[in-house]
Amino acid sequence: MIELALFGAGRIGQVHALNLAALPDVRVKYIIDPFANAACEALAAKIGARLVDADTAFADPALTGVVVASSTDSHADLLLRAVAERKAIFCEKPISLDFTTAETVAKRVEASDVPVMLGFQRRYDPNFRAVRERIAGGSSGRLEQLVMHTRDPGPPPVSYVKVSGGMLRDQAIHDFDQARYMSGEEIVSVYAVGNCQIDSAIGAAGDIDSLLVTMLTASGTMIQMSNNRRGPLGYDQRLEAHCAREVLFIDNRPQTDIRIASSAGELRAQPMDYFISRFEAAYRSEMVDFIAMIRDGAKPLATIRDGLEAQRLAEAALVSIASGAPVRLSADWKP
Ligand SMILES: NC(=O)c1ccc[n+]([C@@H]2O[C@H](COP(=O)([O-])OP(=O)(O)OC[C@H]3O[C@@H](n4cnc5c(N)ncnc54)[C@H](O)[C@@H]3O)[C@@H](O)[C@H]2O)c1
């Protein structure tokens, strides 16, 4: 039996807990959430977990691993503690609100032999994974241009914006990760523009809600991302990989597959309403892989290094927005 502790039982913690509870010989034994509400208590009752504090969970010698799904400002300390206690770790992105801290944590993880996996669930989505495998397999020809769109249905509450690290470290970090994952290369230059067009309260909190980024890989592949916090379509999340011999598209997934056609035209169901429904299968596979990493030593698709490198791109984009100029990157670039 693999016994786990879940830190943070909010939106994503609930998803991971239920996916883990459905796996054989896996038990979420503890939930740690200092702001536990009725939803945390209901989750604990549903999966047979105990609500405890962090010290109680870490003191249990039978505890094999931890799932860090708490607010971003707690990730770094929990990663360091779990490494020190030699517990396998699944940690949500980003590693830290602060890049220097993220670097220190990544080095500590890499110097240990504790297995650690990062929460870039798009790598586990069947469509994203199939596109990456097709590009890597060579049948598409060289990837020349990659274009990605991520648009949330609506802006998050300002209370979330304030603790999340802002749009680049929180939302766009998935696209920065996809830039490296799809191209299989490091990025050498980042140029970004960003501003606040949708919700002035986000601007007042020091963040942006609209973003365009252009990047180049070492071999010259061009990558473009457009991100914002409003999607008239709903959750709008698409990708186009233009390769030498074929173009690969990942479109929005409709809520149903029904198409209604008449002389007036065609109607299709709107896209999945948010990341939790759109990436339902990916979140399940992520937890299957986390358990495989613990049981069999399987290498996860997203490592702590991937978390650090995606965050480096987010930081470079922030510098580019502030300066109005492209940022040239090296392996040790930091803001
Ligand atoms: N990969 C993804 O698709 C994805 C999606 C959503 C959120 N996230 C990440 O997951 C994390 C949580 O996001 P969310 O949307 O679930 O937020 P949320 O606010 O819904 O939940 C966070 C929970 O963490 C708890 N918490 C705060 N400090 C804690 C601590 N020290 N120990 C334990 N629990 C603590 C809070 O009380 C809250 O219940 C964030 O880092 C976010 O970036 C990732």
Short mmCIF file of C-alpha atoms and ligand atoms in Angstrom, two decimals:
data_model
loop_
_atom_site.label_atom_id
_atom_site.label_comp_id
_atom_site.label_asym_id
_atom_site.label_seq_id
_atom_site.Cartn_x
_atom_site.Cartn_y
_atom_site.Cartn_z
CA MET A 1 0.00 0.00 0.00
CA ILE A 2 1.31 3.45 -0.94
CA GLU A 3 0.31 5.96 1.73
CA LEU A 4 0.25 9.65 0.85
CA ALA A 5 -0.37 13.07 2.35
CA LEU A 6 -2.15 15.79 0.41
CA PHE A 7 -1.19 19.40 1.12
CA GLY A 8 -3.92 21.81 0.05
CA ALA A 9 -7.47 20.61 -0.62
CA GLY A 10 -8.63 23.47 -2.85
CA ARG A 11 -9.60 23.29 -6.54
CA ILE A 12 -6.76 21.12 -7.80
CA GLY A 13 -6.11 19.26 -4.53
CA GLN A 14 -9.63 17.85 -4.71
CA VAL A 15 -9.01 16.58 -8.26
CA HIS A 16 -5.72 14.86 -7.33
CA ALA A 17 -7.16 13.34 -4.14
CA LEU A 18 -10.11 11.75 -5.94
CA ASN A 19 -7.90 10.44 -8.76
CA LEU A 20 -5.48 8.90 -6.24
CA ALA A 21 -8.29 7.39 -4.20
CA ALA A 22 -9.47 5.53 -7.33
CA LEU A 23 -6.11 3.77 -7.79
CA PRO A 24 -5.49 0.28 -6.36
CA ASP A 25 -3.24 -0.02 -3.30
CA VAL A 26 -2.99 3.76 -2.93
CA ARG A 27 -4.32 5.62 0.08
CA VAL A 28 -4.49 9.35 0.75
CA LYS A 29 -4.01 8.97 4.49
CA TYR A 30 -3.69 12.62 5.49
CA ILE A 31 -4.96 15.97 4.30
CA ILE A 32 -3.13 19.06 5.52
CA ASP A 33 -4.82 22.40 4.95
CA PRO A 34 -4.49 25.15 7.56
CA PHE A 35 -7.61 26.84 6.16
CA ALA A 36 -9.64 23.64 5.93
CA ASN A 37 -13.28 24.37 5.15
CA ALA A 38 -16.38 22.22 4.76
CA ALA A 39 -15.21 21.06 1.31
CA CYS A 40 -11.91 19.76 2.80
CA GLU A 41 -13.83 17.94 5.52
CA ALA A 42 -16.19 16.43 2.96
CA LEU A 43 -13.23 15.29 0.85
CA ALA A 44 -11.52 13.73 3.88
CA ALA A 45 -14.71 11.86 4.79
CA LYS A 46 -15.21 10.68 1.21
CA ILE A 47 -11.72 9.20 0.78
CA GLY A 48 -11.15 8.12 4.39
CA ALA A 49 -8.33 10.59 5.07
CA ARG A 50 -7.53 12.35 8.36
CA LEU A 51 -7.18 16.13 8.56
CA VAL A 52 -3.91 16.68 10.44
CA ASP A 53 -1.04 19.18 10.62
CA ALA A 54 2.18 18.83 8.63
CA ASP A 55 4.24 17.57 11.61
CA THR A 56 1.83 14.70 12.23
CA ALA A 57 1.97 13.61 8.59
CA PHE A 58 5.76 13.81 8.30
CA ALA A 59 6.21 11.94 11.62
CA ASP A 60 4.48 8.86 10.14
CA PRO A 61 7.20 6.41 8.97
CA ALA A 62 4.65 4.65 6.74
CA LEU A 63 4.15 7.80 4.66
CA THR A 64 5.61 7.19 1.17
CA GLY A 65 4.94 10.47 -0.58
CA VAL A 66 3.29 13.87 -0.65
CA VAL A 67 1.12 15.74 -3.11
CA VAL A 68 1.71 19.49 -2.89
CA ALA A 69 -1.43 21.18 -4.18
CA SER A 70 -1.42 24.08 -1.75
CA SER A 71 -1.18 27.78 -2.59
CA THR A 72 1.99 28.60 -4.54
CA ASP A 73 3.65 30.53 -1.70
CA SER A 74 3.90 27.27 0.30
CA HIS A 75 5.46 25.05 -2.42
CA ALA A 76 9.15 25.79 -1.81
CA ASP A 77 9.08 25.08 1.95
CA LEU A 78 7.03 21.92 1.45
CA LEU A 79 9.37 20.67 -1.29
CA LEU A 80 12.42 21.26 0.92
CA ARG A 81 10.77 19.58 3.89
CA ALA A 82 9.63 16.53 1.90
CA VAL A 83 13.10 16.14 0.37
CA ALA A 84 14.66 16.31 3.84
CA GLU A 85 12.16 13.69 5.05
CA ARG A 86 12.84 11.57 1.92
CA LYS A 87 9.23 11.42 0.73
CA ALA A 88 8.40 11.11 -2.97
CA ILE A 89 6.84 14.35 -4.22
CA PHE A 90 4.24 15.47 -6.72
CA CYS A 91 4.24 19.28 -6.70
CA GLU A 92 2.00 21.67 -8.55
CA LYS A 93 3.54 24.44 -10.62
CA PRO A 94 5.20 26.87 -10.07
CA ILE A 95 8.02 25.88 -7.71
CA SER A 96 8.09 29.26 -5.98
CA LEU A 97 6.95 32.84 -6.40
CA ASP A 98 10.64 33.82 -6.41
CA PHE A 99 13.04 32.57 -9.09
CA THR A 100 16.15 32.42 -6.86
CA THR A 101 14.22 30.29 -4.37
CA ALA A 102 12.97 28.06 -7.21
CA GLU A 103 16.59 27.57 -8.32
CA THR A 104 17.74 26.69 -4.80
CA VAL A 105 14.90 24.19 -4.40
CA ALA A 106 15.57 22.60 -7.81
CA LYS A 107 19.27 22.18 -6.96
CA ARG A 108 18.40 20.59 -3.60
CA VAL A 109 15.98 18.19 -5.29
CA GLU A 110 18.50 17.27 -8.00
CA ALA A 111 21.25 16.67 -5.42
CA SER A 112 18.98 14.19 -3.61
CA ASP A 113 17.69 10.85 -4.83
CA VAL A 114 14.11 11.70 -3.87
CA PRO A 115 11.75 11.21 -6.84
CA VAL A 116 9.98 14.47 -7.71
CA MET A 117 7.39 15.19 -10.39
CA LEU A 118 5.97 18.57 -11.39
CA GLY A 119 2.33 19.31 -12.28
CA PHE A 120 2.49 20.13 -15.99
CA GLN A 121 -0.63 18.17 -16.84
CA ARG A 122 -0.70 19.14 -20.52
CA ARG A 123 2.21 16.73 -21.03
CA TYR A 124 -0.21 13.99 -19.91
CA ASP A 125 -3.09 15.01 -22.17
CA PRO A 126 -3.52 12.32 -24.87
CA ASN A 127 -3.62 14.95 -27.67
CA PHE A 128 -0.62 17.01 -26.54
CA ARG A 129 1.34 13.85 -25.94
CA ALA A 130 0.48 12.40 -29.37
CA VAL A 131 1.57 15.62 -31.11
CA ARG A 132 4.86 15.68 -29.20
CA GLU A 133 5.49 12.02 -30.03
CA ARG A 134 4.72 12.58 -33.72
CA ILE A 135 7.11 15.53 -33.91
CA ALA A 136 9.81 13.68 -31.97
CA GLY A 137 9.32 10.57 -34.13
CA GLY A 138 10.28 12.58 -37.22
CA SER A 139 7.29 11.81 -39.48
CA SER A 140 6.10 15.44 -39.48
CA GLY A 141 9.47 16.84 -40.49
CA ARG A 142 11.20 19.62 -38.61
CA LEU A 143 9.03 21.84 -36.36
CA GLU A 144 9.25 25.29 -37.93
CA GLN A 145 6.55 27.25 -36.10
CA LEU A 146 4.51 26.51 -32.98
CA VAL A 147 1.46 28.64 -32.15
CA MET A 148 -0.48 28.28 -28.90
CA HIS A 149 -3.55 29.99 -27.43
CA THR A 150 -4.65 29.84 -23.79
CA ARG A 151 -7.65 31.93 -22.82
CA ASP A 152 -9.48 31.47 -19.55
CA PRO A 153 -13.28 31.86 -19.59
CA GLY A 154 -13.00 34.82 -17.20
CA PRO A 155 -10.56 36.56 -14.88
CA PRO A 156 -9.73 34.88 -11.56
CA PRO A 157 -10.58 36.64 -8.28
CA VAL A 158 -8.02 39.26 -7.26
CA SER A 159 -7.44 37.32 -4.01
CA TYR A 160 -6.10 34.42 -6.19
CA VAL A 161 -4.05 36.76 -8.41
CA LYS A 162 -2.25 38.11 -5.33
CA VAL A 163 -0.98 34.69 -4.15
CA SER A 164 -0.54 32.97 -7.52
CA GLY A 165 2.60 34.73 -8.80
CA GLY A 166 0.66 36.49 -11.54
CA MET A 167 -0.51 35.45 -14.98
CA LEU A 168 2.93 34.47 -16.35
CA ARG A 169 4.09 32.26 -13.48
CA ASP A 170 0.61 30.84 -12.90
CA GLN A 171 -1.27 30.43 -16.21
CA ALA A 172 1.18 31.07 -19.08
CA ILE A 173 3.77 28.79 -17.42
CA HIS A 174 1.96 25.83 -19.05
CA ASP A 175 2.59 27.32 -22.51
CA PHE A 176 6.22 28.10 -21.64
CA ASP A 177 6.53 24.44 -20.67
CA GLN A 178 4.86 23.33 -23.91
CA ALA A 179 7.32 25.47 -25.88
CA ARG A 180 10.18 23.34 -24.53
CA TYR A 181 8.22 20.05 -24.56
CA MET A 182 6.95 20.34 -28.15
CA SER A 183 10.23 21.63 -29.62
CA GLY A 184 12.47 19.40 -27.48
CA GLU A 185 14.82 22.38 -27.28
CA GLU A 186 15.78 25.23 -25.00
CA ILE A 187 14.59 28.74 -25.80
CA VAL A 188 17.24 31.34 -26.65
CA SER A 189 15.15 34.50 -26.94
CA VAL A 190 11.87 35.81 -25.53
CA TYR A 191 9.97 38.92 -26.53
CA ALA A 192 6.68 39.69 -24.76
CA VAL A 193 4.03 42.36 -24.58
CA GLY A 194 1.44 42.36 -21.84
CA ASN A 195 -1.13 44.68 -20.36
CA CYS A 196 -4.39 44.82 -18.52
CA GLN A 197 -7.44 45.08 -20.82
CA ILE A 198 -10.06 42.95 -19.10
CA ASP A 199 -10.18 43.62 -15.36
CA SER A 200 -8.70 46.81 -13.94
CA ALA A 201 -8.61 45.22 -10.46
CA ILE A 202 -5.98 42.79 -11.83
CA GLY A 203 -3.93 45.77 -13.02
CA ALA A 204 -4.33 47.46 -9.63
CA ALA A 205 -2.95 44.26 -8.03
CA GLY A 206 0.16 44.61 -10.23
CA ASP A 207 -0.64 41.86 -12.73
CA ILE A 208 -1.67 41.70 -16.40
CA ASP A 209 -4.56 39.88 -18.05
CA SER A 210 -3.47 39.91 -21.72
CA LEU A 211 -0.19 38.58 -23.11
CA LEU A 212 1.58 37.84 -26.39
CA VAL A 213 4.99 36.13 -26.47
CA THR A 214 7.36 35.35 -29.33
CA MET A 215 10.26 32.96 -28.77
CA LEU A 216 13.09 31.33 -30.72
CA THR A 217 14.71 27.99 -30.00
CA ALA A 218 18.42 27.32 -30.46
CA SER A 219 17.78 25.74 -33.91
CA GLY A 220 15.57 28.64 -35.04
CA THR A 221 12.06 27.23 -34.45
CA MET A 222 9.64 30.14 -33.94
CA ILE A 223 7.12 29.92 -31.12
CA GLN A 224 4.20 32.19 -30.39
CA MET A 225 1.75 32.21 -27.49
CA SER A 226 -1.33 34.29 -26.88
CA ASN A 227 -2.83 34.22 -23.41
CA ASN A 228 -5.54 36.10 -21.70
CA ARG A 229 -8.03 35.98 -18.90
CA ARG A 230 -11.15 36.22 -21.05
CA GLY A 231 -12.46 33.68 -23.54
CA PRO A 232 -15.72 34.49 -25.32
CA LEU A 233 -15.59 30.83 -26.48
CA GLY A 234 -15.26 29.56 -22.90
CA TYR A 235 -12.00 27.83 -22.02
CA ASP A 236 -10.07 28.32 -25.26
CA GLN A 237 -6.95 26.21 -25.46
CA ARG A 238 -5.48 25.37 -28.88
CA LEU A 239 -2.17 24.54 -30.51
CA GLU A 240 -0.85 24.44 -34.07
CA ALA A 241 2.49 22.82 -34.86
CA HIS A 242 3.62 23.77 -38.35
CA CYS A 243 6.22 21.25 -39.48
CA ALA A 244 8.05 20.72 -42.77
CA ARG A 245 5.73 17.92 -43.99
CA GLU A 246 2.51 18.36 -42.02
CA VAL A 247 0.63 20.68 -39.69
CA LEU A 248 -0.66 19.25 -36.42
CA PHE A 249 -3.66 20.88 -34.74
CA ILE A 250 -5.03 20.50 -31.24
CA ASP A 251 -8.46 22.09 -31.09
CA ASN A 252 -10.82 22.80 -28.24
CA ARG A 253 -12.75 19.74 -27.12
CA PRO A 254 -16.52 20.25 -27.27
CA GLN A 255 -18.69 19.43 -24.25
CA THR A 256 -20.60 16.95 -26.43
CA ASP A 257 -19.83 15.50 -29.85
CA ILE A 258 -23.28 16.36 -31.24
CA ARG A 259 -23.34 18.57 -34.34
CA ILE A 260 -26.69 20.10 -35.36
CA ALA A 261 -26.93 21.00 -39.03
CA SER A 262 -29.71 22.75 -40.96
CA SER A 263 -30.05 25.13 -43.88
CA ALA A 264 -29.14 27.89 -41.40
CA GLY A 265 -25.69 26.38 -40.84
CA GLU A 266 -24.15 24.15 -38.18
CA LEU A 267 -24.10 24.25 -34.42
CA ARG A 268 -21.53 22.50 -32.23
CA ALA A 269 -21.45 22.30 -28.46
CA GLN A 270 -19.27 24.90 -26.76
CA PRO A 271 -15.77 23.88 -25.57
CA MET A 272 -15.19 22.22 -22.20
CA ASP A 273 -15.85 24.85 -19.59
CA TYR A 274 -12.49 24.95 -17.77
CA PHE A 275 -9.15 23.27 -17.26
CA ILE A 276 -10.59 20.76 -14.79
CA SER A 277 -13.00 19.31 -17.37
CA ARG A 278 -10.70 19.85 -20.39
CA PHE A 279 -7.78 18.05 -18.75
CA GLU A 280 -9.73 15.44 -16.78
CA ALA A 281 -7.94 12.53 -18.47
CA ALA A 282 -4.56 14.24 -18.13
CA TYR A 283 -4.99 14.71 -14.37
CA ARG A 284 -5.84 11.01 -14.03
CA SER A 285 -2.74 9.94 -16.01
CA GLU A 286 -0.59 12.31 -13.99
CA MET A 287 -1.48 10.48 -10.77
CA VAL A 288 -0.99 7.09 -12.44
CA ASP A 289 2.52 8.24 -13.40
CA PHE A 290 3.20 9.61 -9.92
CA ILE A 291 2.45 6.19 -8.48
CA ALA A 292 4.56 4.50 -11.20
CA MET A 293 7.42 6.82 -10.27
CA ILE A 294 7.14 5.71 -6.63
CA ARG A 295 6.60 1.99 -7.36
CA ASP A 296 8.85 1.35 -10.33
CA GLY A 297 11.17 4.36 -10.45
CA ALA A 298 9.56 5.44 -13.76
CA LYS A 299 10.87 8.83 -14.93
CA PRO A 300 8.04 11.40 -14.89
CA LEU A 301 7.22 13.42 -18.01
CA ALA A 302 7.70 16.65 -16.03
CA THR A 303 10.64 17.07 -13.67
CA ILE A 304 11.70 19.80 -11.26
CA ARG A 305 14.13 21.00 -13.99
CA ASP A 306 11.18 21.42 -16.37
CA GLY A 307 9.49 23.51 -13.67
CA LEU A 308 12.56 25.70 -13.28
CA GLU A 309 13.11 26.18 -17.02
CA ALA A 310 9.47 27.09 -17.67
CA GLN A 311 9.67 29.60 -14.84
CA ARG A 312 12.90 31.04 -16.31
CA LEU A 313 10.92 31.77 -19.50
CA ALA A 314 8.11 33.38 -17.49
CA GLU A 315 10.65 35.59 -15.70
CA ALA A 316 12.31 36.52 -19.01
CA ALA A 317 8.92 37.45 -20.48
CA LEU A 318 8.26 39.70 -17.46
CA VAL A 319 11.61 41.43 -18.01
CA SER A 320 10.78 41.83 -21.71
CA ILE A 321 7.37 43.37 -20.93
CA ALA A 322 8.98 45.84 -18.52
CA SER A 323 11.84 46.81 -20.88
CA GLY A 324 9.99 46.60 -24.20
CA ALA A 325 12.94 44.64 -25.65
CA PRO A 326 13.63 40.96 -26.40
CA VAL A 327 15.60 39.03 -23.76
CA ARG A 328 18.43 36.74 -24.90
CA LEU A 329 18.69 33.68 -22.71
CA SER A 330 21.57 31.49 -21.61
CA ALA A 331 21.47 28.37 -19.41
CA ASP A 332 22.16 30.44 -16.29
CA TRP A 333 20.11 33.55 -17.15
CA LYS A 334 18.17 34.91 -14.22
CA PRO A 335 16.07 38.03 -13.68
N1 LIG B 1 -1.59 22.15 -13.03
C1 LIG B 1 -2.79 22.68 -13.02
O1 LIG B 1 -3.58 22.44 -13.92
C2 LIG B 1 -3.20 23.55 -11.88
C3 LIG B 1 -4.52 23.99 -11.83
C4 LIG B 1 -4.91 24.78 -10.74
C5 LIG B 1 -3.99 25.13 -9.78
N2 LIG B 1 -2.70 24.70 -9.89
C6 LIG B 1 -1.71 25.06 -8.85
O2 LIG B 1 -2.11 24.39 -7.66
C7 LIG B 1 -1.94 25.22 -6.52
C8 LIG B 1 -3.29 25.37 -5.81
O3 LIG B 1 -4.19 26.01 -6.68
P1 LIG B 1 -5.77 25.94 -6.46
O4 LIG B 1 -6.37 26.54 -7.66
O5 LIG B 1 -6.17 24.59 -6.04
O6 LIG B 1 -5.90 26.97 -5.24
P2 LIG B 1 -6.99 26.98 -4.08
O7 LIG B 1 -6.87 28.34 -3.46
O8 LIG B 1 -8.30 26.51 -4.56
O9 LIG B 1 -6.44 25.88 -3.05
C9 LIG B 1 -5.25 26.02 -2.34
C10 LIG B 1 -5.45 25.36 -0.99
O10 LIG B 1 -4.18 25.34 -0.32
C11 LIG B 1 -4.43 25.60 1.06
N3 LIG B 1 -3.16 26.02 1.68
C12 LIG B 1 -2.59 27.25 1.74
N4 LIG B 1 -1.40 27.18 2.39
C13 LIG B 1 -1.21 25.88 2.74
C14 LIG B 1 -0.17 25.17 3.39
N5 LIG B 1 0.92 25.79 3.86
N6 LIG B 1 -0.31 23.84 3.56
C15 LIG B 1 -1.40 23.18 3.11
N7 LIG B 1 -2.42 23.80 2.47
C16 LIG B 1 -2.33 25.14 2.28
C17 LIG B 1 -5.53 26.63 1.06
O11 LIG B 1 -6.22 26.69 2.29
C18 LIG B 1 -6.44 26.11 -0.08
O12 LIG B 1 -7.41 25.21 0.41
C19 LIG B 1 -1.36 26.52 -7.05
O13 LIG B 1 0.04 26.49 -6.89
C20 LIG B 1 -1.71 26.54 -8.53
O14 LIG B 1 -0.74 27.21 -9.32
C21 LIG B 1 -2.31 23.92 -10.90
#
